[in-house]
Tab-separated table of C-alpha atoms in Angstrom:
chain	number	residue	atom	x	y	z
A	270	UNK	CA	-17.639	14.330	-25.201
A	271	UNK	CA	-19.074	13.592	-21.783
A	272	UNK	CA	-17.242	11.436	-19.266
A	273	UNK	CA	-18.133	10.349	-15.779
A	274	UNK	CA	-16.123	8.363	-13.274
A	275	UNK	CA	-17.027	6.321	-10.276
A	276	UNK	CA	-15.272	3.913	-7.971
A	277	UNK	CA	-16.492	0.731	-6.419
A	278	UNK	CA	-14.529	-1.109	-3.769
A	279	UNK	CA	-15.515	-4.731	-4.210
A	280	UNK	CA	-14.353	-5.835	-0.805
A	281	UNK	CA	-14.234	-3.072	1.771
A	282	UNK	CA	-12.704	-3.005	5.251
A	283	UNK	CA	-12.165	0.208	7.199
A	284	UNK	CA	-8.942	0.734	9.156
A	285	UNK	CA	-10.955	2.346	11.960
A	286	UNK	CA	-12.302	-1.118	12.862
A	287	UNK	CA	-8.848	-2.107	14.164
A	288	UNK	CA	-7.836	1.289	15.559
A	289	UNK	CA	-9.514	1.075	18.984
A	290	UNK	CA	-6.344	-0.383	20.534
A	291	UNK	CA	-5.743	0.270	24.238
A	292	UNK	CA	-3.044	-2.268	25.153
A	293	UNK	CA	0.493	-1.019	25.822
A	294	UNK	CA	2.103	-3.796	23.740
A	295	UNK	CA	3.324	-2.513	20.394
A	296	UNK	CA	5.428	-4.351	17.827
A	297	UNK	CA	8.277	-2.906	15.789
A	298	UNK	CA	7.711	-3.184	12.042
A	299	UNK	CA	9.702	-2.123	9.031
A	300	UNK	CA	7.606	-1.144	6.013
A	301	UNK	CA	9.579	-1.934	2.872
A	302	UNK	CA	9.520	-0.169	-0.482
A	303	UNK	CA	9.608	-3.116	-2.875
A	304	UNK	CA	11.126	-3.205	-6.355
A	305	UNK	CA	8.090	-2.933	-8.648
A	306	UNK	CA	9.968	-3.502	-11.922
A	307	UNK	CA	8.726	-7.078	-12.482
A	308	UNK	CA	5.148	-6.115	-11.635
A	309	UNK	CA	5.313	-3.157	-14.016
A	310	UNK	CA	6.653	-5.413	-16.764
A	311	UNK	CA	3.623	-7.654	-16.281
A	312	UNK	CA	1.178	-4.729	-16.059
A	313	UNK	CA	2.697	-1.874	-18.133
A	314	UNK	CA	-0.488	0.194	-17.797
A	315	UNK	CA	0.332	0.576	-14.093
A	316	UNK	CA	3.610	2.256	-14.940
A	317	UNK	CA	1.895	4.637	-17.341
A	318	UNK	CA	-0.312	5.912	-14.511
A	319	UNK	CA	2.330	5.675	-11.756
A	320	UNK	CA	0.209	3.168	-9.837
A	321	UNK	CA	2.474	1.508	-7.282
A	322	UNK	CA	4.238	4.669	-6.224
A	323	UNK	CA	3.517	5.391	-2.578
A	324	UNK	CA	2.429	1.858	-1.614
A	325	UNK	CA	4.814	1.744	1.352
A	326	UNK	CA	3.906	5.241	2.540
A	327	UNK	CA	0.179	4.500	2.416
A	328	UNK	CA	0.567	1.222	4.308
A	329	UNK	CA	2.693	2.976	6.928
A	330	UNK	CA	-0.011	5.627	7.378
A	331	UNK	CA	-2.730	3.001	7.848
A	332	UNK	CA	-0.639	0.968	10.301
A	333	UNK	CA	0.218	4.086	12.272
A	334	UNK	CA	-3.494	4.879	12.539
A	335	UNK	CA	-4.102	1.572	14.353
A	336	UNK	CA	-1.831	2.568	17.260
A	337	UNK	CA	-0.449	-0.998	17.399
A	338	UNK	CA	3.015	-0.539	15.947
A	339	UNK	CA	6.261	1.347	16.183
A	340	UNK	CA	8.314	1.789	13.044
A	341	UNK	CA	11.968	1.229	12.213
A	342	UNK	CA	13.802	2.933	9.365
A	343	UNK	CA	14.272	0.896	6.178
A	344	UNK	CA	16.362	3.322	4.123
A	345	UNK	CA	20.001	2.211	4.053
A	346	UNK	CA	21.318	5.769	3.779
A	347	UNK	CA	19.641	6.707	7.072
A	348	UNK	CA	21.085	3.634	8.791
A	349	UNK	CA	24.537	4.521	7.461
A	350	UNK	CA	24.181	8.048	8.854
A	351	UNK	CA	23.291	6.585	12.266
A	352	UNK	CA	26.401	4.381	12.240
A	353	UNK	CA	28.565	7.305	11.154
A	354	UNK	CA	27.182	9.415	13.996
A	355	UNK	CA	27.801	6.653	16.551
A	356	UNK	CA	31.432	6.367	15.406
A	357	UNK	CA	31.905	10.136	15.511
A	358	UNK	CA	30.452	10.244	19.017
A	359	UNK	CA	33.007	7.681	20.238
A	360	UNK	CA	35.743	10.039	19.077
A	361	UNK	CA	34.315	12.794	21.254
A	362	UNK	CA	33.210	15.042	18.401
A	363	UNK	CA	29.732	15.790	19.737
A	364	UNK	CA	28.890	17.922	22.760
A	365	UNK	CA	26.497	15.231	23.981
A	366	UNK	CA	27.714	11.624	23.575
A	367	UNK	CA	25.562	9.194	21.614
A	368	UNK	CA	25.697	5.573	22.673
A	369	UNK	CA	23.691	3.415	20.281
A	370	UNK	CA	25.115	0.075	21.359
A	371	UNK	CA	22.300	-2.342	22.109
A	372	UNK	CA	19.644	0.359	21.643
A	373	UNK	CA	18.694	0.060	17.994
A	374	UNK	CA	15.306	-1.608	17.796
A	375	UNK	CA	15.026	-4.605	15.501
A	376	UNK	CA	11.877	-5.154	13.470
A	377	UNK	CA	9.551	-7.914	14.638
A	378	UNK	CA	7.826	-7.886	11.244
A	379	UNK	CA	8.799	-6.816	7.755
A	380	UNK	CA	5.830	-5.394	5.838
A	381	UNK	CA	5.335	-4.831	2.157
A	382	UNK	CA	2.578	-4.411	-0.434
A	383	UNK	CA	2.357	-6.018	-3.838
A	384	UNK	CA	0.008	-6.183	-6.827
A	385	UNK	CA	-1.726	-9.572	-6.989
A	386	UNK	CA	-3.922	-8.876	-10.014
A	387	UNK	CA	-4.686	-6.067	-12.435
A	388	UNK	CA	-6.961	-5.861	-15.463
A	389	UNK	CA	-8.559	-3.263	-17.728
A	390	UNK	CA	-11.757	-4.086	-19.615
A	391	UNK	CA	-13.305	-1.864	-22.298
A	392	UNK	CA	-16.864	-2.188	-23.568
A	393	UNK	CA	-17.991	0.122	-26.397
A	394	UNK	CA	-21.446	0.418	-27.908
A	395	UNK	CA	-22.775	2.719	-30.645
A	396	UNK	CA	-26.478	3.507	-30.853
A	397	UNK	CA	-28.149	6.199	-32.962
A	398	UNK	CA	-24.823	7.810	-33.735
A	399	UNK	CA	-23.870	8.002	-30.060
A	400	UNK	CA	-20.795	6.143	-28.841
A	401	UNK	CA	-20.572	4.964	-25.281
A	402	UNK	CA	-17.567	3.249	-23.775
A	403	UNK	CA	-17.195	1.870	-20.278
A	404	UNK	CA	-13.637	1.299	-19.059
A	405	UNK	CA	-13.429	-0.842	-15.944
A	406	UNK	CA	-10.126	-1.137	-14.104
A	407	UNK	CA	-9.703	-3.848	-11.490
A	408	UNK	CA	-6.828	-4.109	-9.014
A	409	UNK	CA	-6.141	-6.579	-6.205
A	410	UNK	CA	-3.400	-5.817	-3.699
A	411	UNK	CA	-1.797	-7.785	-0.911
A	412	UNK	CA	-0.190	-6.487	2.270
A	413	UNK	CA	2.192	-9.037	3.765
A	414	UNK	CA	3.609	-9.241	7.280
A	415	UNK	CA	6.714	-11.436	7.491
A	416	UNK	CA	7.807	-12.564	10.965
A	417	UNK	CA	11.495	-11.581	11.118
A	418	UNK	CA	12.302	-14.547	13.370
A	419	UNK	CA	10.359	-17.427	11.831
A	420	UNK	CA	9.605	-16.217	8.300
A	421	UNK	CA	5.880	-16.872	8.814
A	422	UNK	CA	3.773	-14.735	6.511
A	423	UNK	CA	0.431	-13.102	7.319
A	424	UNK	CA	-1.476	-11.875	4.252
A	425	UNK	CA	-4.338	-9.422	3.814
A	426	UNK	CA	-5.914	-8.789	0.404
A	427	UNK	CA	-7.961	-5.863	-0.865
A	428	UNK	CA	-9.717	-5.307	-4.166
A	429	UNK	CA	-10.636	-2.067	-5.881
A	430	UNK	CA	-12.526	-1.245	-9.049
A	431	UNK	CA	-12.561	2.005	-10.995
A	432	UNK	CA	-15.141	2.701	-13.688
A	433	UNK	CA	-14.974	5.452	-16.311
A	434	UNK	CA	-17.887	6.071	-18.678
A	435	UNK	CA	-17.577	8.187	-21.815
A	436	UNK	CA	-20.236	9.302	-24.296
A	437	UNK	CA	-19.866	11.169	-27.579
A	438	UNK	CA	-22.055	12.023	-30.569
A	439	UNK	CA	-19.050	12.901	-32.695
A	440	UNK	CA	-16.709	9.923	-32.777
A	441	UNK	CA	-15.690	6.620	-31.298
A	442	UNK	CA	-13.943	6.714	-27.945
A	443	UNK	CA	-11.300	4.116	-28.780
A	444	UNK	CA	-8.552	6.149	-27.126
A	445	UNK	CA	-10.289	6.741	-23.801
A	446	UNK	CA	-8.212	5.143	-21.065
A	447	UNK	CA	-8.720	4.635	-17.384
A	448	UNK	CA	-8.561	7.651	-15.103
A	449	UNK	CA	-5.418	8.016	-13.000
A	450	UNK	CA	-7.217	9.826	-10.166
A	451	UNK	CA	-10.064	7.321	-10.030
A	452	UNK	CA	-7.728	4.336	-10.103
A	453	UNK	CA	-5.613	6.042	-7.455
A	454	UNK	CA	-8.608	6.259	-5.132
A	455	UNK	CA	-9.528	2.625	-5.743
A	456	UNK	CA	-5.903	1.622	-5.137
A	457	UNK	CA	-5.719	3.480	-1.825
A	458	UNK	CA	-8.962	1.913	-0.650
A	459	UNK	CA	-7.749	-1.533	-1.712
A	460	UNK	CA	-4.593	-0.900	0.337
A	461	UNK	CA	-6.689	0.136	3.336
A	462	UNK	CA	-8.776	-3.025	3.027
A	463	UNK	CA	-5.688	-5.225	2.718
A	464	UNK	CA	-3.981	-3.548	5.680
A	465	UNK	CA	-7.106	-3.871	7.819
A	466	UNK	CA	-7.464	-7.552	6.967
A	467	UNK	CA	-3.867	-8.429	7.796
A	468	UNK	CA	-4.197	-6.692	11.194
A	469	UNK	CA	-7.436	-8.611	11.775
A	470	UNK	CA	-5.519	-11.801	11.007
A	471	UNK	CA	-2.829	-10.871	13.551
A	472	UNK	CA	-5.571	-10.340	16.131
A	473	UNK	CA	-7.142	-13.711	15.277
A	474	UNK	CA	-3.727	-15.393	15.647
A	475	UNK	CA	-3.354	-13.946	19.147
A	476	UNK	CA	-0.564	-11.486	18.316
A	477	UNK	CA	-2.796	-8.780	19.778
A	478	UNK	CA	-5.363	-9.232	22.531
A	479	UNK	CA	-7.973	-7.156	20.714
């Protein structure tokens, strides 16, 4: 059996286009790891290939590349450790006192990524004893910025497509499924496109000067 894979980003935007930032103004954001259980119930194939894991980390990487943001911790266990350390410092336990009162930076925006659409299409043909199947996987992602003060939402969308082609002279390829690595690449590029677009929207709204 012969298989080939390729990826095609339907709508492409490169994060480098919003990374030439020179202003000193930077906004604090908190990138959230969202509960994907409902999405995975809707699209069980995503769970099979672990698509959705690492969304928050990838978005954080892309936002960091722009040089426009500073990041606050979202993990509750880290925040609890900070509070515990502040309390211990007040009791004089540490050699150097830690005064966190009024110094913890609040997030201006909460950021998260979600799956807006997902589909897998299979097309099989048999000609002269040779089976050929084309599996096309489509994914559309959204990156959302939520203003922590007003609740206003800024949305950027990105689409990715992964194609896997299989050929065999011996048998049908009914069991050929989409490639995890190929879909992973399309997913990351869709996230980059969505992140770039939401930053472009923030620029257009005057949040950033350029």
